[in-house]
Amino acid sequence: MASLQPLLAPYLPAHMRHRAAQHHATPQSAQVAKAKQDLVEDQRFANRMDRLKGDFYNAWLDYRGLSAILEEAVHGTGAEAGSERFRTVLAANLHTVNKYYHTSIKSLSEEADRLVQMREDGIPLEHSKADFIKEINRLVQYCTMNYIGVLKIVEKRNQYLIPLGSPEMHMTEFLLEQHFVKRYRLYDLEAFAESLNHPLYGWQSGKVIGKATPQNALSLEMGTPRPVHSLENDWANYT
């Protein structure tokens, strides 16, 4: 006797139709569905990056360009050539992102010095402070999105090329050494932006503990000496 479920399916509640479809789905159809969902999520992320790039399009990770290299590897150039080209372009992209990060840090540091001088001269900071904080937040978003973008594109590379015989590409440890990921100087500037809401000389009422600058604002906020990091190489090769 034939099952009545296909005949009854249009009349079942939505959650029961979904459960029935899952029950009859084959492993292959599940894989196809997951692949389609991955493609939608990938396109959504690429679109978001495009919206955020603004006038600094070439300073961002070229997510679409790297994706195109993977497509070409699968459909023509092969895993070995595609992997080598992907690695070369990704390295160039990381250099570009690091360079833009340091250029932005330099500009923000100069603006921070100007804000300190304005405070010493008694000049109101309202508009200048708002612009400064906006640029800090923009750079935080830039670093975060590029970090996520690298992780996603390397994961995509492994999904595309490992089945073709290419060895897995490991990126996490190397990525954590990139300056736009470590962001030591940006942490200082974030703390300095917070210090603009407090008295110039120290943060404790009635107790002078030092003038807030980008170099010491993090220490004032934490109430401890500034952690010693290997900052002397932060500008190496990116000036």
Short mmCIF file of the C-alpha atoms (twelve columns), coordinates in Angstrom:
data_MODEL
# 
_entry.id   MODEL 
# 
loop_
_atom_site.group_PDB 
_atom_site.id 
_atom_site.type_symbol 
_atom_site.label_atom_id 
_atom_site.label_alt_id 
_atom_site.label_comp_id 
_atom_site.label_asym_id 
_atom_site.label_seq_id 
_atom_site.Cartn_x 
_atom_site.Cartn_y 
_atom_site.Cartn_z 
_atom_site.pdbx_PDB_model_num 
ATOM 1   C CA . MET A 1   0.000  0.000  0.000   1 
ATOM 2   C CA . ALA A 2   1.438  3.375  -0.993  1 
ATOM 3   C CA . SER A 3   2.232  5.896  1.710   1 
ATOM 4   C CA . LEU A 4   -0.366 8.644  2.120   1 
ATOM 5   C CA . GLN A 5   2.267  11.139 3.316   1 
ATOM 6   C CA . PRO A 6   2.998  12.660 -0.136  1 
ATOM 7   C CA . LEU A 7   -0.747 13.177 -0.679  1 
ATOM 8   C CA . LEU A 8   -1.250 14.689 2.756   1 
ATOM 9   C CA . ALA A 9   1.896  16.852 2.710   1 
ATOM 10  C CA . PRO A 10  0.202  20.039 1.361   1 
ATOM 11  C CA . TYR A 11  -2.284 19.885 4.234   1 
ATOM 12  C CA . LEU A 12  0.231  19.345 7.046   1 
ATOM 13  C CA . PRO A 13  1.378  22.216 9.338   1 
ATOM 14  C CA . ALA A 14  4.622  23.847 8.246   1 
ATOM 15  C CA . HIS A 15  6.775  22.271 10.985  1 
ATOM 16  C CA . MET A 16  5.478  18.783 10.084  1 
ATOM 17  C CA . ARG A 17  6.164  19.339 6.373   1 
ATOM 18  C CA . HIS A 18  9.720  20.392 7.265   1 
ATOM 19  C CA . ARG A 19  10.185 17.283 9.431   1 
ATOM 20  C CA . ALA A 20  8.853  15.040 6.680   1 
ATOM 21  C CA . ALA A 21  11.166 16.619 4.134   1 
ATOM 22  C CA . GLN A 22  14.139 16.048 6.440   1 
ATOM 23  C CA . HIS A 23  13.125 12.412 6.929   1 
ATOM 24  C CA . HIS A 24  13.079 11.754 3.182   1 
ATOM 25  C CA . ALA A 25  16.148 13.867 2.340   1 
ATOM 26  C CA . THR A 26  19.188 11.950 1.093   1 
ATOM 27  C CA . PRO A 27  22.742 12.688 2.324   1 
ATOM 28  C CA . GLN A 28  23.483 14.104 -1.119  1 
ATOM 29  C CA . SER A 29  20.531 16.491 -1.038  1 
ATOM 30  C CA . ALA A 30  21.592 17.628 2.448   1 
ATOM 31  C CA . GLN A 31  25.072 18.391 1.128   1 
ATOM 32  C CA . VAL A 32  23.625 20.348 -1.768  1 
ATOM 33  C CA . ALA A 33  21.429 22.332 0.608   1 
ATOM 34  C CA . LYS A 34  24.397 23.114 2.861   1 
ATOM 35  C CA . ALA A 35  26.497 24.159 -0.134  1 
ATOM 36  C CA . LYS A 36  23.748 26.542 -1.241  1 
ATOM 37  C CA . GLN A 37  23.473 28.005 2.254   1 
ATOM 38  C CA . ASP A 38  27.264 28.440 2.450   1 
ATOM 39  C CA . LEU A 39  27.177 30.253 -0.878  1 
ATOM 40  C CA . VAL A 40  24.438 32.606 0.350   1 
ATOM 41  C CA . GLU A 41  26.373 33.373 3.554   1 
ATOM 42  C CA . ASP A 42  29.577 33.914 1.598   1 
ATOM 43  C CA . GLN A 43  27.879 36.356 -0.770  1 
ATOM 44  C CA . ARG A 44  26.262 38.156 2.154   1 
ATOM 45  C CA . PHE A 45  29.652 38.657 3.833   1 
ATOM 46  C CA . ALA A 46  31.252 39.877 0.588   1 
ATOM 47  C CA . ASN A 47  28.425 42.366 0.106   1 
ATOM 48  C CA . ARG A 48  28.856 43.662 3.640   1 
ATOM 49  C CA . MET A 49  32.568 44.207 3.082   1 
ATOM 50  C CA . ASP A 50  31.817 46.097 -0.126  1 
ATOM 51  C CA . ARG A 51  29.405 48.402 1.704   1 
ATOM 52  C CA . LEU A 52  31.948 49.215 4.390   1 
ATOM 53  C CA . LYS A 53  34.910 49.943 2.110   1 
ATOM 54  C CA . GLY A 54  33.783 53.385 1.037   1 
ATOM 55  C CA . ASP A 55  36.561 55.524 -0.438  1 
ATOM 56  C CA . PHE A 56  39.283 53.138 0.773   1 
ATOM 57  C CA . TYR A 57  38.292 50.172 -1.377  1 
ATOM 58  C CA . ASN A 58  41.855 49.179 -2.286  1 
ATOM 59  C CA . ALA A 59  42.976 49.182 1.360   1 
ATOM 60  C CA . TRP A 60  40.744 46.241 2.275   1 
ATOM 61  C CA . LEU A 61  41.187 42.513 1.834   1 
ATOM 62  C CA . ASP A 62  40.217 41.649 -1.749  1 
ATOM 63  C CA . TYR A 63  37.728 38.978 -0.744  1 
ATOM 64  C CA . ARG A 64  36.077 38.776 -4.152  1 
ATOM 65  C CA . GLY A 65  39.385 38.637 -5.981  1 
ATOM 66  C CA . LEU A 66  40.670 35.809 -3.773  1 
ATOM 67  C CA . SER A 67  37.379 33.968 -4.255  1 
ATOM 68  C CA . ALA A 68  37.777 34.300 -8.030  1 
ATOM 69  C CA . ILE A 69  41.253 32.707 -7.803  1 
ATOM 70  C CA . LEU A 70  39.699 29.709 -6.059  1 
ATOM 71  C CA . GLU A 71  36.986 29.416 -8.698  1 
ATOM 72  C CA . GLU A 72  39.623 29.499 -11.440 1 
ATOM 73  C CA . ALA A 73  41.641 26.806 -9.645  1 
ATOM 74  C CA . VAL A 74  38.641 24.493 -9.504  1 
ATOM 75  C CA . HIS A 75  37.546 25.065 -13.097 1 
ATOM 76  C CA . GLY A 76  40.850 25.457 -14.908 1 
ATOM 77  C CA . THR A 77  44.227 26.363 -13.420 1 
ATOM 78  C CA . GLY A 78  44.350 23.438 -10.989 1 
ATOM 79  C CA . ALA A 79  45.027 23.136 -7.264  1 
ATOM 80  C CA . GLU A 80  48.805 23.654 -7.304  1 
ATOM 81  C CA . ALA A 81  48.844 26.805 -9.442  1 
ATOM 82  C CA . GLY A 82  45.706 28.136 -7.775  1 
ATOM 83  C CA . SER A 83  47.088 27.583 -4.287  1 
ATOM 84  C CA . GLU A 84  50.340 29.352 -5.115  1 
ATOM 85  C CA . ARG A 85  48.578 32.337 -6.640  1 
ATOM 86  C CA . PHE A 86  46.149 32.489 -3.719  1 
ATOM 87  C CA . ARG A 87  49.030 32.530 -1.222  1 
ATOM 88  C CA . THR A 88  50.860 35.282 -3.137  1 
ATOM 89  C CA . VAL A 89  47.811 37.536 -3.468  1 
ATOM 90  C CA . LEU A 90  46.792 36.960 0.159   1 
ATOM 91  C CA . ALA A 91  50.290 37.944 1.358   1 
ATOM 92  C CA . ALA A 92  50.092 41.165 -0.692  1 
ATOM 93  C CA . ASN A 93  46.636 41.862 0.749   1 
ATOM 94  C CA . LEU A 94  47.886 41.429 4.317   1 
ATOM 95  C CA . HIS A 95  50.719 43.861 3.656   1 
ATOM 96  C CA . THR A 96  48.207 46.394 2.319   1 
ATOM 97  C CA . VAL A 97  45.916 46.001 5.331   1 
ATOM 98  C CA . ASN A 98  48.803 46.360 7.777   1 
ATOM 99  C CA . LYS A 99  50.077 49.427 5.951   1 
ATOM 100 C CA . TYR A 100 46.672 51.112 6.025   1 
ATOM 101 C CA . TYR A 101 46.336 50.253 9.708   1 
ATOM 102 C CA . HIS A 102 49.632 51.978 10.519  1 
ATOM 103 C CA . THR A 103 48.832 54.968 8.320   1 
ATOM 104 C CA . SER A 104 45.544 55.362 10.195  1 
ATOM 105 C CA . ILE A 105 47.247 54.952 13.575  1 
ATOM 106 C CA . LYS A 106 49.754 57.665 12.679  1 
ATOM 107 C CA . SER A 107 46.974 60.040 11.637  1 
ATOM 108 C CA . LEU A 108 44.934 59.307 14.773  1 
ATOM 109 C CA . SER A 109 47.988 59.769 17.001  1 
ATOM 110 C CA . GLU A 110 48.605 63.197 15.495  1 
ATOM 111 C CA . GLU A 111 44.953 64.088 16.074  1 
ATOM 112 C CA . ALA A 112 45.206 62.861 19.681  1 
ATOM 113 C CA . ASP A 113 48.200 65.170 20.280  1 
ATOM 114 C CA . ARG A 114 46.141 68.042 18.860  1 
ATOM 115 C CA . LEU A 115 43.275 67.209 21.228  1 
ATOM 116 C CA . VAL A 116 45.644 67.221 24.197  1 
ATOM 117 C CA . GLN A 117 46.880 70.665 23.164  1 
ATOM 118 C CA . MET A 118 43.300 71.885 22.784  1 
ATOM 119 C CA . ARG A 119 42.500 70.679 26.291  1 
ATOM 120 C CA . GLU A 120 45.553 72.437 27.695  1 
ATOM 121 C CA . ASP A 121 44.479 75.633 25.933  1 
ATOM 122 C CA . GLY A 122 40.913 75.334 27.238  1 
ATOM 123 C CA . ILE A 123 39.380 74.925 23.771  1 
ATOM 124 C CA . PRO A 124 36.057 72.993 23.704  1 
ATOM 125 C CA . LEU A 125 36.414 69.502 22.226  1 
ATOM 126 C CA . GLU A 126 32.801 68.632 21.451  1 
ATOM 127 C CA . HIS A 127 32.970 68.294 17.664  1 
ATOM 128 C CA . SER A 128 36.629 67.288 17.461  1 
ATOM 129 C CA . LYS A 129 36.110 64.572 20.083  1 
ATOM 130 C CA . ALA A 130 33.073 63.183 18.237  1 
ATOM 131 C CA . ASP A 131 35.024 63.006 14.961  1 
ATOM 132 C CA . PHE A 132 37.988 61.374 16.707  1 
ATOM 133 C CA . ILE A 133 35.843 58.675 18.323  1 
ATOM 134 C CA . LYS A 134 34.081 58.052 14.995  1 
ATOM 135 C CA . GLU A 135 37.445 57.424 13.301  1 
ATOM 136 C CA . ILE A 136 38.559 55.151 16.143  1 
ATOM 137 C CA . ASN A 137 35.403 53.071 15.756  1 
ATOM 138 C CA . ARG A 138 35.823 52.966 11.985  1 
ATOM 139 C CA . LEU A 139 39.360 51.607 12.345  1 
ATOM 140 C CA . VAL A 140 38.207 49.008 14.892  1 
ATOM 141 C CA . GLN A 141 35.575 47.853 12.403  1 
ATOM 142 C CA . TYR A 142 38.162 47.814 9.594   1 
ATOM 143 C CA . CYS A 143 40.514 45.589 11.603  1 
ATOM 144 C CA . THR A 144 37.732 43.270 12.728  1 
ATOM 145 C CA . MET A 145 36.191 42.794 9.299   1 
ATOM 146 C CA . ASN A 146 39.527 42.127 7.626   1 
ATOM 147 C CA . TYR A 147 40.438 39.633 10.347  1 
ATOM 148 C CA . ILE A 148 37.160 37.761 9.829   1 
ATOM 149 C CA . GLY A 149 37.610 38.027 6.068   1 
ATOM 150 C CA . VAL A 150 41.015 36.336 6.172   1 
ATOM 151 C CA . LEU A 151 39.694 33.484 8.310   1 
ATOM 152 C CA . LYS A 152 36.714 32.986 5.997   1 
ATOM 153 C CA . ILE A 153 38.689 33.103 2.754   1 
ATOM 154 C CA . VAL A 154 41.282 30.617 4.052   1 
ATOM 155 C CA . GLU A 155 38.480 28.298 5.170   1 
ATOM 156 C CA . LYS A 156 36.969 28.656 1.695   1 
ATOM 157 C CA . ARG A 157 40.339 27.933 0.117   1 
ATOM 158 C CA . ASN A 158 40.622 24.698 2.097   1 
ATOM 159 C CA . GLN A 159 37.085 23.660 1.142   1 
ATOM 160 C CA . TYR A 160 37.828 24.243 -2.550  1 
ATOM 161 C CA . LEU A 161 41.386 22.950 -2.894  1 
ATOM 162 C CA . ILE A 162 41.857 20.138 -0.370  1 
ATOM 163 C CA . PRO A 163 39.523 17.841 -2.390  1 
ATOM 164 C CA . LEU A 164 41.778 18.551 -5.387  1 
ATOM 165 C CA . GLY A 165 44.854 17.328 -3.529  1 
ATOM 166 C CA . SER A 166 46.186 20.575 -2.069  1 
ATOM 167 C CA . PRO A 167 47.431 20.421 1.540   1 
ATOM 168 C CA . GLU A 168 45.478 22.304 4.201   1 
ATOM 169 C CA . MET A 169 46.468 25.934 4.736   1 
ATOM 170 C CA . HIS A 170 46.857 26.921 8.397   1 
ATOM 171 C CA . MET A 171 46.509 30.616 9.119   1 
ATOM 172 C CA . THR A 172 45.514 31.294 12.718  1 
ATOM 173 C CA . GLU A 173 48.956 31.623 14.351  1 
ATOM 174 C CA . PHE A 174 50.375 33.688 11.483  1 
ATOM 175 C CA . LEU A 175 47.299 35.908 11.423  1 
ATOM 176 C CA . LEU A 176 47.554 36.617 15.147  1 
ATOM 177 C CA . GLU A 177 50.993 38.124 14.523  1 
ATOM 178 C CA . GLN A 178 49.657 40.698 12.066  1 
ATOM 179 C CA . HIS A 179 49.699 44.240 13.429  1 
ATOM 180 C CA . PHE A 180 46.098 44.977 12.487  1 
ATOM 181 C CA . VAL A 181 45.093 41.948 14.567  1 
ATOM 182 C CA . LYS A 182 47.323 42.635 17.608  1 
ATOM 183 C CA . ARG A 183 46.243 46.312 17.564  1 
ATOM 184 C CA . TYR A 184 48.345 47.433 20.546  1 
ATOM 185 C CA . ARG A 185 48.448 51.047 19.433  1 
ATOM 186 C CA . LEU A 186 44.738 51.066 18.668  1 
ATOM 187 C CA . TYR A 187 43.999 49.876 22.213  1 
ATOM 188 C CA . ASP A 188 45.988 52.864 23.475  1 
ATOM 189 C CA . LEU A 189 43.991 55.247 21.309  1 
ATOM 190 C CA . GLU A 190 40.684 53.707 22.405  1 
ATOM 191 C CA . ALA A 191 41.681 54.280 26.031  1 
ATOM 192 C CA . PHE A 192 42.707 57.833 25.167  1 
ATOM 193 C CA . ALA A 193 39.313 58.456 23.566  1 
ATOM 194 C CA . GLU A 194 37.718 57.301 26.817  1 
ATOM 195 C CA . SER A 195 40.026 59.619 28.780  1 
ATOM 196 C CA . LEU A 196 38.481 62.623 27.008  1 
ATOM 197 C CA . ASN A 197 35.461 62.153 29.272  1 
ATOM 198 C CA . HIS A 198 37.629 62.729 32.360  1 
ATOM 199 C CA . PRO A 199 39.857 65.534 33.668  1 
ATOM 200 C CA . LEU A 200 43.046 66.061 31.671  1 
ATOM 201 C CA . TYR A 201 45.306 65.432 34.655  1 
ATOM 202 C CA . GLY A 202 44.394 62.042 35.997  1 
ATOM 203 C CA . TRP A 203 41.106 60.232 36.372  1 
ATOM 204 C CA . GLN A 204 40.759 60.205 40.143  1 
ATOM 205 C CA . SER A 205 38.916 63.152 41.698  1 
ATOM 206 C CA . GLY A 206 41.247 65.292 43.791  1 
ATOM 207 C CA . LYS A 207 44.333 63.259 42.915  1 
ATOM 208 C CA . VAL A 208 46.713 64.207 40.139  1 
ATOM 209 C CA . ILE A 209 48.141 61.003 38.643  1 
ATOM 210 C CA . GLY A 210 49.405 62.256 35.304  1 
ATOM 211 C CA . LYS A 211 48.283 63.874 32.085  1 
ATOM 212 C CA . ALA A 212 46.206 61.598 29.859  1 
ATOM 213 C CA . THR A 213 47.969 60.957 26.538  1 
ATOM 214 C CA . PRO A 214 47.730 58.108 24.011  1 
ATOM 215 C CA . GLN A 215 50.853 56.606 25.587  1 
ATOM 216 C CA . ASN A 216 49.536 56.392 29.162  1 
ATOM 217 C CA . ALA A 217 45.724 56.516 28.951  1 
ATOM 218 C CA . LEU A 218 45.444 52.732 29.086  1 
ATOM 219 C CA . SER A 219 47.508 52.677 32.291  1 
ATOM 220 C CA . LEU A 220 45.319 55.360 33.857  1 
ATOM 221 C CA . GLU A 221 42.187 53.459 32.910  1 
ATOM 222 C CA . MET A 222 43.491 50.155 34.291  1 
ATOM 223 C CA . GLY A 223 45.107 51.730 37.351  1 
ATOM 224 C CA . THR A 224 48.281 49.746 36.692  1 
ATOM 225 C CA . PRO A 225 51.548 50.337 34.815  1 
ATOM 226 C CA . ARG A 226 51.189 49.920 31.078  1 
ATOM 227 C CA . PRO A 227 51.910 46.341 29.968  1 
ATOM 228 C CA . VAL A 228 55.216 46.006 28.160  1 
ATOM 229 C CA . HIS A 229 54.660 44.712 24.630  1 
ATOM 230 C CA . SER A 230 57.063 44.279 21.761  1 
ATOM 231 C CA . LEU A 231 56.027 47.547 20.165  1 
ATOM 232 C CA . GLU A 232 59.403 48.539 18.810  1 
ATOM 233 C CA . ASN A 233 58.751 46.506 15.666  1 
ATOM 234 C CA . ASP A 234 55.184 47.726 15.156  1 
ATOM 235 C CA . TRP A 235 56.222 50.128 12.419  1 
ATOM 236 C CA . ALA A 236 58.831 47.933 10.780  1 
ATOM 237 C CA . ASN A 237 58.398 47.576 7.006   1 
ATOM 238 C CA . TYR A 238 55.182 49.619 6.991   1 
ATOM 239 C CA . THR A 239 56.479 53.185 6.970   1 
# 
